[in-house]
């Protein structure tokens, strides 16, 4: 009977969403109790956390208020790489039911783990994500996030099943089939990376299908930064409301924060993920409202607790009440990062990975640059390499083979298919001082 | 005798081939013949020039990547079936040809074809042993 009661409440509400509306005092109390518990768990089971806390003379008992969080050391992406693959796990493998992985700064991926309880929390925050986007039981939802090691596909899938929607687990790619299913299944909502959905809009138009005439009414987009201009274009060309979601594998995957019907900032599910904003240079905690780097602490994660994880994403926290009534603080849409990570098709790529791939090919590093463009709505990466004497051959076949080896090596390290262009010596632009490797031309095309 | 061939990498954009030729012209280096192999984005220009080391230096000074490789210039009868007979000989010798192109000659004279063999030394020995006329660089470049 409960189901029928909340179904009458209209889209956007679900019993699990009640945590979105906790009174502030109750929320802070819950956060503190969970923080004390997670710090104790991390200290007891993860040598890296215990060692760092011991060095600072901090014990789990030192955490008496949320402000004491600032006494704990930061965790960074390199820590996951250095403890690859399982060094940060706080649960024995017998309790871990799932592993996911994403690219790290070198060839090794970042590995993350989930217990059964973690999967339940993940499902619940994704349920709240979809509820905030007005999706409910009875909706047919096409999930175009990639299924597999990437957290996007399965994270969204479990949330959709939990809310009772009908999932179409199509995963990424095969755009013509995506368009066919959208139309034939009379799909109401879609999950995708925004750049892929722009591509899908263009392909649908080529196939003579106007998405505005389909029952599709909402899109849940994430896994890469996008601009307000992209949102406007998506909403106008597809006739939908486009919701921004935020998450990262190191914390849980998608489901860290999501937009509501107000579409004005992303509510952080801070009963599970505690946000801080710091000065990326000094590490000092900044007050709410100031822009800086987002730092997240998992409050309930069992298999892999994260204490003060530096996301490198630049944003600010909004405390003003939201029109939707949720009491969760909002984070502003992430527009830039404090490091040089690129996100292509939802895959994290660092220039250092490209460099490692180039070195692996011939043992020498040519002058190169990475150009990011948006073609037909889809992000493209081109790696341009100057042909130096040691790489040059008078045989076309040898040069094409070189290009193929480079593309293959980059694919091996990043998982991406990139275009490789061979260029004349001294033809690529050079920057003075610190070498500029990445030329992002995507803003110009929007 | 083997001949030194100059080769360079040319991006597929307007003006790049001309600039390479101008770099050679500025040093007074005459081009006897050339072959441009192209792919979608780039081409490889192979040149037989009067002074290959000077040509390489000229291209490098102009910012090009350049290389000298050994090729053979083979006389081919300027009549029907001439090239086919030469190729039958290279096949019989089991020689692997990377690429080839024709050398410009006056009408009626023997034609000359430039061969890039994967093993130029063995190719030279085999061709001479089988009675083909491999042209001397001095005769080729000053004739």
Coordinates of C-alpha atoms in Angstrom, one line a residue, chain A residues 3-435:
Chain A
X3 CA 3.8 2.1 -3.1
X4 CA 0.4 3.5 -4.1
X5 CA 0.6 6.2 -1.5
X6 CA 3.9 7.6 -2.7
X7 CA 3.0 7.1 -6.4
X8 CA 0.1 9.5 -5.8
X9 CA 2.7 12.1 -4.5
X10 CA 3.7 12.7 -8.1
X11 CA 7.1 12.4 -9.8
X12 CA 10.1 13.5 -7.8
X13 CA 9.1 11.9 -4.5
X14 CA 9.9 8.4 -3.3
X15 CA 10.1 7.3 0.3
X16 CA 13.9 6.8 -0.1
X17 CA 14.1 10.5 -1.2
X18 CA 13.0 11.6 2.3
X19 CA 16.7 11.9 3.2
X20 CA 16.8 14.8 0.7
X21 CA 14.6 16.8 3.1
X22 CA 16.2 16.2 6.5
X23 CA 16.2 19.3 8.8
X24 CA 19.7 20.7 8.9
X25 CA 20.4 19.9 12.5
X26 CA 19.3 16.3 12.1
X27 CA 21.5 16.0 8.9
X28 CA 24.6 17.4 10.7
X29 CA 24.1 15.0 13.6
X30 CA 23.8 12.1 11.2
X31 CA 26.9 13.2 9.3
X32 CA 28.9 13.4 12.5
X33 CA 27.9 10.0 13.7
X34 CA 28.7 8.5 10.3
X35 CA 32.0 10.4 10.1
X36 CA 33.2 9.1 13.4
X37 CA 32.3 5.5 12.4
X38 CA 34.0 5.7 8.9
X39 CA 37.2 7.3 10.3
X40 CA 37.3 4.4 12.9
X41 CA 36.8 1.9 10.1
X42 CA 39.4 3.4 7.8
X43 CA 41.9 3.7 10.8
X44 CA 41.3 0.1 11.8
X45 CA 41.5 -1.6 8.4
X46 CA 43.5 0.6 6.0
X47 CA 47.2 0.9 6.7
X48 CA 47.6 4.0 4.5
X49 CA 45.0 5.9 6.5
X50 CA 46.2 4.7 9.9
X51 CA 49.9 5.6 9.0
X52 CA 49.0 9.1 7.9
X53 CA 46.8 9.7 11.0
X54 CA 49.5 8.4 13.3
X55 CA 52.0 10.8 11.8
X56 CA 49.6 13.7 12.5
X57 CA 48.8 12.4 16.0
X58 CA 45.1 12.1 15.1
X59 CA 43.0 9.2 16.3
X60 CA 39.4 8.4 15.5
X61 CA 38.5 9.7 18.9
X62 CA 39.8 13.1 17.9
X63 CA 36.8 13.6 15.7
X64 CA 34.4 15.3 18.0
X65 CA 32.7 17.7 15.5
X66 CA 32.4 17.9 11.7
X67 CA 35.0 20.7 11.8
X68 CA 37.5 18.2 13.1
X69 CA 37.4 16.6 9.6
X70 CA 39.9 19.4 8.6
X71 CA 42.5 17.7 10.9
X72 CA 42.6 14.5 8.7
X73 CA 45.0 14.2 5.8
X74 CA 43.9 14.3 2.2
X75 CA 43.7 11.3 -0.1
X76 CA 44.7 11.8 -3.8
X77 CA 44.3 9.8 -7.0
X78 CA 48.0 8.7 -6.8
X79 CA 47.2 6.9 -3.5
X80 CA 44.9 4.6 -5.4
X81 CA 47.6 4.0 -8.0
X82 CA 50.3 3.4 -5.3
X83 CA 48.1 0.8 -3.5
X84 CA 46.9 -0.9 -6.7
X85 CA 44.9 -3.0 -6.9
X86 CA 43.4 -3.7 -3.5
X87 CA 45.5 -1.8 -1.0
X88 CA 42.7 0.6 0.2
X89 CA 40.1 -2.0 0.8
X90 CA 38.6 -2.0 4.3
X91 CA 36.7 -5.3 3.9
X92 CA 37.9 -8.8 3.3
X93 CA 37.3 -10.1 -0.3
X94 CA 34.6 -12.4 1.1
X95 CA 32.4 -9.4 1.8
X96 CA 33.2 -7.6 -1.5
X97 CA 30.6 -8.3 -4.2
X98 CA 31.8 -5.9 -7.0
X99 CA 34.9 -4.3 -8.5
X100 CA 35.0 -1.4 -10.9
X101 CA 37.9 0.3 -12.5
X102 CA 38.7 3.5 -14.3
X103 CA 41.9 5.0 -15.9
X104 CA 44.6 6.3 -13.6
X105 CA 47.4 8.7 -14.5
X106 CA 49.6 6.0 -15.9
X107 CA 48.9 2.6 -17.5
X108 CA 47.4 1.1 -14.3
X109 CA 43.7 1.6 -13.6
X110 CA 42.1 2.9 -10.4
X111 CA 40.2 0.0 -8.7
X112 CA 37.2 0.5 -6.5
X113 CA 35.2 -2.1 -4.5
X114 CA 31.7 -2.5 -3.1
X115 CA 30.1 -4.6 -0.4
X116 CA 26.5 -5.7 -0.6
X117 CA 25.7 -2.7 1.7
X118 CA 27.6 -0.3 -0.6
X119 CA 25.6 -1.5 -3.6
X120 CA 22.4 -0.8 -1.6
X121 CA 23.6 2.7 -0.8
X122 CA 24.7 3.3 -4.4
X123 CA 21.3 2.1 -5.6
X124 CA 19.5 4.4 -3.1
X125 CA 21.5 7.5 -4.1
X126 CA 20.9 6.7 -7.8
X127 CA 17.2 6.2 -7.0
X128 CA 17.2 9.7 -5.4
X129 CA 19.0 11.0 -8.5
X130 CA 16.3 9.7 -10.8
X131 CA 13.5 10.8 -8.5
X132 CA 14.9 14.4 -8.5
X133 CA 14.8 14.2 -12.3
X134 CA 11.1 13.3 -12.1
X135 CA 11.5 9.7 -13.2
X136 CA 9.3 7.1 -11.5
X137 CA 7.7 3.7 -11.8
X138 CA 6.0 3.3 -15.2
X139 CA 8.7 5.2 -17.0
X140 CA 10.8 3.5 -19.7
X141 CA 14.4 4.6 -19.4
X142 CA 17.2 3.9 -21.9
X143 CA 20.5 3.6 -20.2
X144 CA 23.3 4.6 -22.7
X145 CA 26.0 4.8 -20.0
X146 CA 28.6 2.1 -20.7
X147 CA 28.2 -1.2 -18.9
X148 CA 31.3 -2.9 -17.7
X149 CA 34.2 -1.7 -15.6
X150 CA 33.0 1.9 -15.9
X151 CA 30.7 2.7 -13.0
X152 CA 28.2 4.7 -15.1
X153 CA 26.2 1.8 -16.7
X154 CA 25.6 -0.4 -13.7
X155 CA 25.3 2.5 -11.2
X156 CA 22.4 4.0 -13.2
X157 CA 20.9 0.5 -13.9
X158 CA 20.6 -0.4 -10.2
X159 CA 19.0 3.0 -9.4
X160 CA 16.5 2.7 -12.1
X161 CA 15.5 -0.8 -11.0
X162 CA 15.2 0.4 -7.4
X163 CA 12.8 3.2 -8.4
X164 CA 10.8 0.7 -10.4
X165 CA 11.3 2.1 -13.8
X166 CA 11.7 -0.1 -16.9
X167 CA 15.3 -0.2 -17.8
X168 CA 16.6 -0.6 -21.4
X169 CA 20.2 -1.6 -20.8
X170 CA 21.5 -0.6 -24.2
X171 CA 25.0 0.6 -23.0
X172 CA 27.0 3.0 -25.2
X173 CA 27.5 3.0 -28.9
X174 CA 25.5 1.7 -31.9
X175 CA 23.7 5.0 -32.4
X176 CA 21.3 3.8 -35.1
X177 CA 20.0 1.1 -32.8
X178 CA 19.7 3.6 -29.9
X179 CA 17.5 5.9 -32.1
X180 CA 15.4 2.9 -33.1
X181 CA 14.8 1.8 -29.5
X182 CA 14.0 5.4 -28.4
X183 CA 11.2 5.5 -30.9
X184 CA 9.9 1.9 -30.9
X185 CA 9.9 1.4 -27.1
X186 CA 8.4 4.9 -26.6
X187 CA 11.2 5.7 -24.1
X188 CA 10.5 8.4 -21.6
X189 CA 14.0 9.2 -20.3
X190 CA 17.6 8.5 -21.3
X191 CA 20.9 8.4 -19.4
X192 CA 24.1 9.2 -21.4
X193 CA 27.1 11.4 -21.6
X194 CA 26.0 14.8 -22.9
X195 CA 28.4 14.6 -25.9
X196 CA 27.1 11.2 -26.9
X197 CA 23.5 12.5 -26.7
X198 CA 24.4 15.4 -28.9
X199 CA 25.7 12.9 -31.4
X200 CA 22.5 10.9 -31.1
X201 CA 20.4 14.0 -31.8
X202 CA 22.3 14.6 -35.0
X203 CA 22.1 10.9 -36.1
X204 CA 18.3 10.9 -35.4
X205 CA 17.9 14.0 -37.6
X206 CA 19.9 12.2 -40.4
X207 CA 17.6 9.2 -40.0
X208 CA 14.6 11.6 -40.4
X209 CA 13.5 11.2 -36.8
X210 CA 12.5 14.3 -34.8
X211 CA 13.2 13.5 -31.1
X212 CA 10.8 16.3 -30.1
X213 CA 7.9 14.2 -31.4
X214 CA 8.7 11.2 -29.3
X215 CA 7.5 10.6 -25.7
X216 CA 11.1 11.3 -24.5
X217 CA 10.9 14.0 -21.8
X218 CA 14.0 13.8 -19.6
X219 CA 17.7 13.2 -20.0
X220 CA 20.1 12.4 -17.1
X221 CA 23.6 13.5 -18.2
X222 CA 27.0 13.1 -16.6
X223 CA 30.5 11.6 -16.6
X224 CA 32.0 14.6 -18.3
X225 CA 31.8 18.4 -18.0
X226 CA 29.3 20.2 -20.2
X227 CA 28.4 23.7 -20.8
X228 CA 25.1 25.6 -20.3
X229 CA 25.1 26.1 -24.1
X230 CA 25.2 22.3 -24.6
X231 CA 22.2 22.0 -22.2
X232 CA 20.2 24.6 -24.1
X233 CA 20.9 22.8 -27.4
X234 CA 20.0 19.4 -26.0
X235 CA 16.8 20.7 -24.4
X236 CA 15.7 22.6 -27.6
X237 CA 16.7 19.9 -30.2
X238 CA 15.4 16.9 -28.3
X239 CA 12.4 18.6 -26.5
X240 CA 13.5 17.3 -23.1
X241 CA 14.6 18.5 -19.7
X242 CA 18.3 17.8 -19.3
X243 CA 19.6 17.1 -15.8
X244 CA 23.2 17.2 -14.7
X245 CA 24.5 14.5 -12.4
X246 CA 27.9 14.3 -10.7
X247 CA 30.0 11.4 -9.4
X248 CA 33.3 9.7 -9.5
X249 CA 34.4 6.1 -9.2
X250 CA 36.7 6.8 -6.2
X251 CA 33.7 7.9 -4.2
X252 CA 31.0 5.6 -5.5
X253 CA 30.4 6.3 -9.2
X254 CA 27.4 8.4 -10.4
X255 CA 25.1 9.3 -7.5
X256 CA 27.3 11.8 -5.5
X257 CA 25.2 14.8 -6.5
X258 CA 22.3 15.5 -8.9
X259 CA 20.1 18.3 -10.2
X260 CA 16.4 18.7 -9.2
X261 CA 13.5 20.2 -11.1
X262 CA 15.0 23.7 -10.3
X263 CA 18.1 22.8 -12.5
X264 CA 20.1 25.3 -10.4
X265 CA 23.0 23.4 -9.0
X266 CA 23.4 19.8 -8.0
X267 CA 22.2 18.6 -4.6
X268 CA 25.0 16.6 -2.9
X269 CA 23.8 13.5 -1.2
X270 CA 25.7 14.7 1.8
X271 CA 24.2 12.1 4.2
X272 CA 26.6 9.7 2.4
X273 CA 29.2 12.0 0.9
X274 CA 30.5 14.9 2.9
X275 CA 31.6 17.9 0.8
X276 CA 34.3 20.4 1.6
X277 CA 35.7 23.2 -0.6
X278 CA 39.4 23.9 -0.3
X279 CA 42.0 26.2 -1.7
X280 CA 43.8 23.9 -4.2
X281 CA 47.1 25.6 -3.6
X282 CA 47.2 25.7 0.2
X283 CA 44.7 23.0 1.1
X284 CA 42.9 25.4 3.5
X285 CA 39.1 24.8 3.9
X286 CA 37.1 27.6 2.4
X287 CA 33.7 28.7 3.7
X288 CA 30.5 27.7 1.9
X289 CA 29.9 29.9 -1.2
X290 CA 33.6 30.3 -2.1
X291 CA 35.0 28.7 -5.2
X292 CA 37.6 26.0 -4.8
X293 CA 38.4 22.3 -5.2
X294 CA 35.8 19.9 -4.1
X295 CA 36.9 17.4 -1.5
X296 CA 34.7 14.4 -0.6
X297 CA 34.6 12.0 2.4
X298 CA 32.5 8.9 2.1
X299 CA 30.4 8.6 5.3
X300 CA 28.9 5.1 4.8
X301 CA 31.2 3.3 2.4
X302 CA 32.3 0.0 3.8
X303 CA 34.6 -1.7 1.2
X304 CA 36.6 1.4 0.4
X305 CA 36.2 4.4 2.6
X306 CA 37.6 7.6 1.2
X307 CA 38.8 10.2 3.6
X308 CA 39.0 13.8 2.2
X309 CA 39.5 12.7 -1.4
X310 CA 40.7 15.5 -3.6
X311 CA 38.5 15.5 -6.7
X312 CA 40.4 18.2 -8.6
X313 CA 37.0 19.5 -9.7
X314 CA 36.5 23.2 -9.2
X315 CA 33.1 24.3 -7.8
X316 CA 31.4 26.0 -4.9
X317 CA 28.8 25.0 -2.4
X318 CA 25.4 26.8 -2.3
X319 CA 23.6 26.9 1.0
X320 CA 20.6 29.0 0.0
X321 CA 17.3 27.1 0.2
X322 CA 16.4 25.5 -3.1
X323 CA 13.0 26.0 -4.8
X324 CA 12.5 22.2 -4.7
X325 CA 12.5 22.1 -0.9
X326 CA 15.5 19.8 -0.6
X327 CA 17.7 20.7 2.3
X328 CA 20.9 19.2 0.9
X329 CA 23.5 21.7 -0.1
X330 CA 24.1 22.2 -3.8
X331 CA 27.3 22.2 -5.7
X332 CA 27.6 24.4 -8.7
X333 CA 28.0 22.7 -12.1
X334 CA 31.7 21.7 -12.5
X335 CA 33.2 23.8 -15.3
X336 CA 36.9 23.2 -14.8
X337 CA 39.5 21.1 -13.0
X338 CA 42.6 22.0 -11.0
X339 CA 44.7 19.4 -12.9
X340 CA 45.2 18.5 -16.5
X341 CA 42.8 15.6 -16.7
X342 CA 40.7 15.4 -19.8
X343 CA 37.4 13.6 -20.0
X344 CA 36.6 12.0 -23.4
X345 CA 33.4 10.0 -23.8
X346 CA 33.3 9.7 -20.0
X347 CA 36.8 8.2 -19.9
X348 CA 39.4 10.0 -17.9
X349 CA 42.6 10.7 -19.8
X350 CA 45.8 12.5 -18.6
X351 CA 48.4 13.9 -21.0
X352 CA 51.0 11.8 -19.1
X353 CA 49.2 8.7 -20.4
X354 CA 49.6 9.9 -24.0
X355 CA 53.2 10.6 -23.3
X356 CA 53.7 7.2 -21.8
X357 CA 52.1 5.6 -24.9
X358 CA 54.3 7.6 -27.2
X359 CA 57.4 6.6 -25.3
X360 CA 56.4 3.0 -25.4
X361 CA 56.3 3.0 -29.3
X362 CA 59.9 4.0 -30.2
X363 CA 61.6 4.7 -26.9
X364 CA 61.9 8.4 -27.7
X365 CA 59.4 11.2 -27.1
X366 CA 58.6 13.3 -30.2
X367 CA 57.2 16.8 -30.0
X368 CA 53.5 16.4 -29.8
X369 CA 50.2 18.0 -28.9
X370 CA 46.7 16.9 -28.0
X371 CA 43.9 18.6 -29.7
X372 CA 40.3 18.2 -28.4
X373 CA 37.5 19.1 -30.8
X374 CA 33.8 18.6 -30.9
X375 CA 32.7 17.1 -34.3
X376 CA 29.0 16.3 -34.9
X377 CA 28.4 16.8 -31.2
X378 CA 31.0 14.2 -30.3
X379 CA 34.2 14.9 -28.5
X380 CA 37.3 13.9 -30.5
X381 CA 40.9 13.6 -29.5
X382 CA 43.6 14.0 -32.0
X383 CA 47.2 13.4 -31.2
X384 CA 49.6 15.3 -33.5
X385 CA 53.2 14.2 -33.6
X386 CA 56.2 15.8 -35.3
X387 CA 58.1 13.4 -37.5
X388 CA 61.7 13.5 -36.3
X389 CA 64.7 11.9 -38.2
X390 CA 64.6 8.8 -36.0
X391 CA 60.9 8.2 -36.9
X392 CA 61.2 9.1 -40.6
X393 CA 61.2 6.5 -43.4
X394 CA 61.1 7.0 -47.2
X395 CA 58.5 4.2 -47.3
X396 CA 54.8 5.1 -47.0
X397 CA 54.0 1.7 -45.5
X398 CA 56.5 2.2 -42.7
X399 CA 55.1 5.6 -41.9
X400 CA 51.5 4.3 -41.9
X401 CA 52.7 1.4 -39.7
X402 CA 54.3 3.9 -37.3
X403 CA 51.0 5.8 -37.1
X404 CA 49.1 2.6 -36.4
X405 CA 51.5 1.6 -33.7
X406 CA 51.1 4.9 -32.0
X407 CA 47.3 4.7 -32.1
X408 CA 47.4 1.2 -30.8
X409 CA 49.7 2.1 -28.0
X410 CA 47.4 5.0 -27.0
X411 CA 44.4 2.7 -27.1
X412 CA 46.2 0.2 -24.9
X413 CA 46.9 2.8 -22.2
X414 CA 43.7 4.9 -22.3
X415 CA 41.1 2.6 -23.9
X416 CA 40.3 5.4 -26.4
X417 CA 40.5 5.3 -30.2
X418 CA 42.2 8.6 -31.1
X419 CA 43.1 10.1 -34.5
X420 CA 46.9 10.3 -34.9
X421 CA 48.3 12.9 -37.4
X422 CA 51.9 12.9 -38.4
X423 CA 53.3 16.5 -38.8
X424 CA 56.4 18.1 -40.2
X425 CA 59.2 19.1 -37.8
X426 CA 58.7 22.5 -36.1
X427 CA 55.1 22.7 -37.5
X428 CA 53.3 22.3 -34.2
X429 CA 52.9 25.4 -32.0
X430 CA 55.3 25.7 -29.1
X431 CA 54.6 27.5 -25.9
X432 CA 57.1 29.4 -23.9
X433 CA 57.9 28.2 -20.4
X434 CA 55.8 25.2 -19.3
X435 CA 55.0 23.0 -22.2

